[in-house]
Structure formats: structure tokens, C-alpha cells
GROMACS .gro file of N, CA and C in nm:
model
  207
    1UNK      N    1   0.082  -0.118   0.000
    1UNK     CA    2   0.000   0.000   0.000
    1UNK      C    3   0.087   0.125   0.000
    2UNK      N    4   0.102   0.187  -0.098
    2UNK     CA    5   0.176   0.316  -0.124
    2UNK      C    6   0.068   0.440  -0.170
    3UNK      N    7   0.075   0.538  -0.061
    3UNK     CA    8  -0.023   0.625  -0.117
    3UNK      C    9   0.061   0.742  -0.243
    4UNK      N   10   0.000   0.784  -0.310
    4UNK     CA   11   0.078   0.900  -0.345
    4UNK      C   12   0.079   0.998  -0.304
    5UNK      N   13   0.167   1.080  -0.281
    5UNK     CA   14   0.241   1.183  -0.269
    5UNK      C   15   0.202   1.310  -0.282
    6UNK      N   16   0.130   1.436  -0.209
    6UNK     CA   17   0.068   1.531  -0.267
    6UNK      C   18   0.111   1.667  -0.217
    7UNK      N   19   0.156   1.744  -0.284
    7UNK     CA   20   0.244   1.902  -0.218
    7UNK      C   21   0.141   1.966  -0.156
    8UNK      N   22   0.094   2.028  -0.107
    8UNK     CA   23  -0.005   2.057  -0.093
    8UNK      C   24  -0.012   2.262  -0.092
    9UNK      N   25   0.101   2.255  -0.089
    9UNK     CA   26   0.158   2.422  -0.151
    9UNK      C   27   0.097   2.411  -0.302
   10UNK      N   28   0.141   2.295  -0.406
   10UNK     CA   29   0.073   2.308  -0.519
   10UNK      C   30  -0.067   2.276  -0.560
   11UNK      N   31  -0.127   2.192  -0.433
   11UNK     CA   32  -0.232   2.199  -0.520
   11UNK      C   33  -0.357   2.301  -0.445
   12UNK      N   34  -0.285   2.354  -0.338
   12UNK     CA   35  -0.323   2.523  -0.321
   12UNK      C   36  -0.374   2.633  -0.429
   13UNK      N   37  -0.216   2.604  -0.507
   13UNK     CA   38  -0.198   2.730  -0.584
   13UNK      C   39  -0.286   2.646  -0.721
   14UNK      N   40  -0.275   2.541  -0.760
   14UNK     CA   41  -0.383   2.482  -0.852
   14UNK      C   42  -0.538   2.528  -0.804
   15UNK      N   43  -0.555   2.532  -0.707
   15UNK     CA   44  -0.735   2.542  -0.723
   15UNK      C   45  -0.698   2.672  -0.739
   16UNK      N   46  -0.625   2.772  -0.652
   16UNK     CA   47  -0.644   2.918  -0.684
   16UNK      C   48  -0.684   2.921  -0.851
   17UNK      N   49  -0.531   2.921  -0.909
   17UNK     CA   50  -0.563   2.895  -1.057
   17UNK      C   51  -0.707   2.850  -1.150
   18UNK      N   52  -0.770   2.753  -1.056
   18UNK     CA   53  -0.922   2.665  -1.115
   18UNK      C   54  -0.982   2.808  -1.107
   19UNK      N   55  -1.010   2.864  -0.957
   19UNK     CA   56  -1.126   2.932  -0.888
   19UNK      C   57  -1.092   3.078  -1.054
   20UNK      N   58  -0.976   3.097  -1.052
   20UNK     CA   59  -0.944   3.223  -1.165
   20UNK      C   60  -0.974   3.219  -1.243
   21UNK      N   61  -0.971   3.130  -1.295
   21UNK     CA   62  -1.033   3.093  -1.466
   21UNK      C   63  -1.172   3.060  -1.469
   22UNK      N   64  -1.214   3.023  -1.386
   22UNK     CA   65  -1.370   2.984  -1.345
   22UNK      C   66  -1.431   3.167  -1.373
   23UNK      N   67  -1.394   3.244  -1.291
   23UNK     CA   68  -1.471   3.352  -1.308
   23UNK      C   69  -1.406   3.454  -1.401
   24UNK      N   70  -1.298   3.413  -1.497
   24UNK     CA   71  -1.261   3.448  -1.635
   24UNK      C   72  -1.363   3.474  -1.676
   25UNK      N   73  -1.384   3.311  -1.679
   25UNK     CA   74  -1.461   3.271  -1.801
   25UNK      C   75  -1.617   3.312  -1.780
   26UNK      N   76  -1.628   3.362  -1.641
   26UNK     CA   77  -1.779   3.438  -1.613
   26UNK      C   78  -1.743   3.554  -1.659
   27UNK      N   79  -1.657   3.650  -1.670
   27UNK     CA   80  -1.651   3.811  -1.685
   27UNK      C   81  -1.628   3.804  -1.866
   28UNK      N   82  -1.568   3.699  -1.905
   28UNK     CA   83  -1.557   3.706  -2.029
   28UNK      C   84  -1.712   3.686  -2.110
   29UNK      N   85  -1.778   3.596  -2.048
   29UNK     CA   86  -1.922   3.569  -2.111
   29UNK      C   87  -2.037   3.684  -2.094
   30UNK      N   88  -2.000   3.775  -1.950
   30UNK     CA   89  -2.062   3.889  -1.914
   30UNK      C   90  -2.015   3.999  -2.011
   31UNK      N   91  -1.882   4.019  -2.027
   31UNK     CA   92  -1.867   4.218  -2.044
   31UNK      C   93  -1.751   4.146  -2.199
   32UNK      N   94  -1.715   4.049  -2.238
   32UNK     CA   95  -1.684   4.037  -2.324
   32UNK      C   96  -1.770   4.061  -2.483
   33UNK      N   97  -1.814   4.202  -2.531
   33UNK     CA   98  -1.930   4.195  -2.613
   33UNK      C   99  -1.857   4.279  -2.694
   34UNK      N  100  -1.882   4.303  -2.784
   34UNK     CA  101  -1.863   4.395  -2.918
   34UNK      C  102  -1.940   4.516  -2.875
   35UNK      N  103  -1.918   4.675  -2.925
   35UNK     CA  104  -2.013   4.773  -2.942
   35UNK      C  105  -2.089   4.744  -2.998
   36UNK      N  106  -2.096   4.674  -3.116
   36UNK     CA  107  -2.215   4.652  -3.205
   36UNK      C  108  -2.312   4.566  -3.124
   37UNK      N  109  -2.282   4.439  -3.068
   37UNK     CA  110  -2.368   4.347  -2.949
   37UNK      C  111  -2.440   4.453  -2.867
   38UNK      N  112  -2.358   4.479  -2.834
   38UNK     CA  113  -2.437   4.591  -2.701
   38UNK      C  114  -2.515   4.700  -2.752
   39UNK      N  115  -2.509   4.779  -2.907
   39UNK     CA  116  -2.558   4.839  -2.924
   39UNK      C  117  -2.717   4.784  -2.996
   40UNK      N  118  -2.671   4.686  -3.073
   40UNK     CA  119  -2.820   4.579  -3.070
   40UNK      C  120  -2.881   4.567  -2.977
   41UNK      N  121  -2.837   4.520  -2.849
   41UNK     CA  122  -2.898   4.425  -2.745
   41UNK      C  123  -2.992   4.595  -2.702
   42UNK      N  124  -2.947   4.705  -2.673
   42UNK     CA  125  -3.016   4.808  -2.610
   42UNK      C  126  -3.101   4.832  -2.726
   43UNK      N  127  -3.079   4.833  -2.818
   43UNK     CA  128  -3.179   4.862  -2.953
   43UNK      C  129  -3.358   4.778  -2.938
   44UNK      N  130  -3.312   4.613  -2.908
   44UNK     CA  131  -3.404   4.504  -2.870
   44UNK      C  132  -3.479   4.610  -2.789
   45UNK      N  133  -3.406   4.638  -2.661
   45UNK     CA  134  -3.442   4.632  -2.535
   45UNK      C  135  -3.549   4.784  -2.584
   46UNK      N  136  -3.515   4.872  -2.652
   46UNK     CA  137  -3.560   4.969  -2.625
   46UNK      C  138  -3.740   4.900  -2.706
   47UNK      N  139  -3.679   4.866  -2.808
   47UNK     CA  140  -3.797   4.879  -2.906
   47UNK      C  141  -3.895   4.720  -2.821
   48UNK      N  142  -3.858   4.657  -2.736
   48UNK     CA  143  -3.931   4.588  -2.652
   48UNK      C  144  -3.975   4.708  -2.544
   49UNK      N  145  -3.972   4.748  -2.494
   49UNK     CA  146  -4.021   4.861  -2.431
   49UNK      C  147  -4.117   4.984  -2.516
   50UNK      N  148  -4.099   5.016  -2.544
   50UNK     CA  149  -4.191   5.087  -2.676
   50UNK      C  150  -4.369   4.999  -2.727
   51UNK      N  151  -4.324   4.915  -2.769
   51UNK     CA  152  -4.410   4.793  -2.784
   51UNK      C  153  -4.492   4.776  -2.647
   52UNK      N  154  -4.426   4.758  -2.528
   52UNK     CA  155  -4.516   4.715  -2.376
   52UNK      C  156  -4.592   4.879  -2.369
   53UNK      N  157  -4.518   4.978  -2.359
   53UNK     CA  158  -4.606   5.081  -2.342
   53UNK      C  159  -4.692   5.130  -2.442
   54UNK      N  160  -4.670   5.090  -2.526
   54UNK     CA  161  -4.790   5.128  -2.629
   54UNK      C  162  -4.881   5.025  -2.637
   55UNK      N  163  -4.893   4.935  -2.552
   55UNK     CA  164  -4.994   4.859  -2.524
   55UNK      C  165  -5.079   4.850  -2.395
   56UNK      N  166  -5.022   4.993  -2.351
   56UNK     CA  167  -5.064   4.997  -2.195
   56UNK      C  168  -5.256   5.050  -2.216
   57UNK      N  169  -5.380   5.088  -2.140
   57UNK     CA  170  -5.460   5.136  -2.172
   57UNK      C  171  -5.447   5.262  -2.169
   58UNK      N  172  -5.521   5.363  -2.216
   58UNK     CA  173  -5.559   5.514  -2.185
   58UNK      C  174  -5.601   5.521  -1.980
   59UNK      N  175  -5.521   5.635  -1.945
   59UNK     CA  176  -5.559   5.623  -1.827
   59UNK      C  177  -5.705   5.678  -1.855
   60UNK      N  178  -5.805   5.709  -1.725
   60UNK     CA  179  -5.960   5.734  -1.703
   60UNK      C  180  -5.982   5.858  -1.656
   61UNK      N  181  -6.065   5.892  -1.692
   61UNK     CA  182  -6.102   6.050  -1.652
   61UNK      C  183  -6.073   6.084  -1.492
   62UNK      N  184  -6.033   6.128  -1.438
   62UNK     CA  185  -5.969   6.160  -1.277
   62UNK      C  186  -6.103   6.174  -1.190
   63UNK      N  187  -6.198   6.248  -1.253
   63UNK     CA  188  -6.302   6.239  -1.168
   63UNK      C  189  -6.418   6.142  -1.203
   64UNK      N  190  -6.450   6.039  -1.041
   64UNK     CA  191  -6.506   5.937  -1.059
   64UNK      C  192  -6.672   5.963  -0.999
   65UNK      N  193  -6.801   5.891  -1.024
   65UNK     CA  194  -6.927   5.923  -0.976
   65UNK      C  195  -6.956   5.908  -0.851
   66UNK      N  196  -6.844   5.845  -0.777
   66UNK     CA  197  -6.856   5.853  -0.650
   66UNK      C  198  -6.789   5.963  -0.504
   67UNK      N  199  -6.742   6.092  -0.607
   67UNK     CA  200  -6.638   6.215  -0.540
   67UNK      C  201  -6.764   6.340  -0.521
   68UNK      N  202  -6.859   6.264  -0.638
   68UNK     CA  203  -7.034   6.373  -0.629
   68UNK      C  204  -7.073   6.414  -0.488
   69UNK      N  205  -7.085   6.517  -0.457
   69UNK     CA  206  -7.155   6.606  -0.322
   69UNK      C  207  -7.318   6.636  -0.365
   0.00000   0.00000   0.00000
């Protein structure tokens, strides 16, 4: 029975390394975009917004039959 052998200084600095690239690869999938991406994506966003409010109703006359004296 021979176990192997493990530094444990390196495999410290190995997960550090994992944990770094792990949230690389999150900031790269987040803010990694083109101007043009981003300028589309707000373009979507706007003209999806446009669309919801112009589908909203007319608000109602302010005075209701029940404010009558």
C-alpha cells in the first residue's frame, strides 16, 4: 500500500488557478461583447419597451361618480 504523494503548496496554488479561470470565463461571457452586441442588445431592449407601453390602456377621466356632493 503506497499512497501518493501530494504538495499541498501546489495543489493550493492549482485550485487558486481553477477558482481564476472559473470567473474568467464568467466576466468574459458577461462584459466580453462587441459595441455593435451591445448596441443591438439596447436597440431590442428599447424597441421591446416601446411595444409594452404602447400597449398599456388610456388612463380614465380623474373624476369618478362617486367624489359627487
Amino acid at each position: 500500500m503506497s499512497a501518493t504523494v501530494v504538495n499541498l503548496r501546489q495543489a493550493r496554488k492549482q485550485k487558486a488557478r481553477d477558482s481564476k479561470a472559473l470567473s474568467a470565463a464568467e466576466n468574459r461571457r458577461k462584459f466580453g461583447r462587441s459595441k455593435a452586441e451591445k448596441s443591438q442588445e439596447n436597440a431590442e431592449a428599447d424597441l421591446q419597451t416601446k411595444r409594452f407601453e404602447g400597449h398599456k390602456l388610456a388612463s380614465v377621466s380623474s373624476s369618478s361618480p362617486t367624489d359627487e356632493d
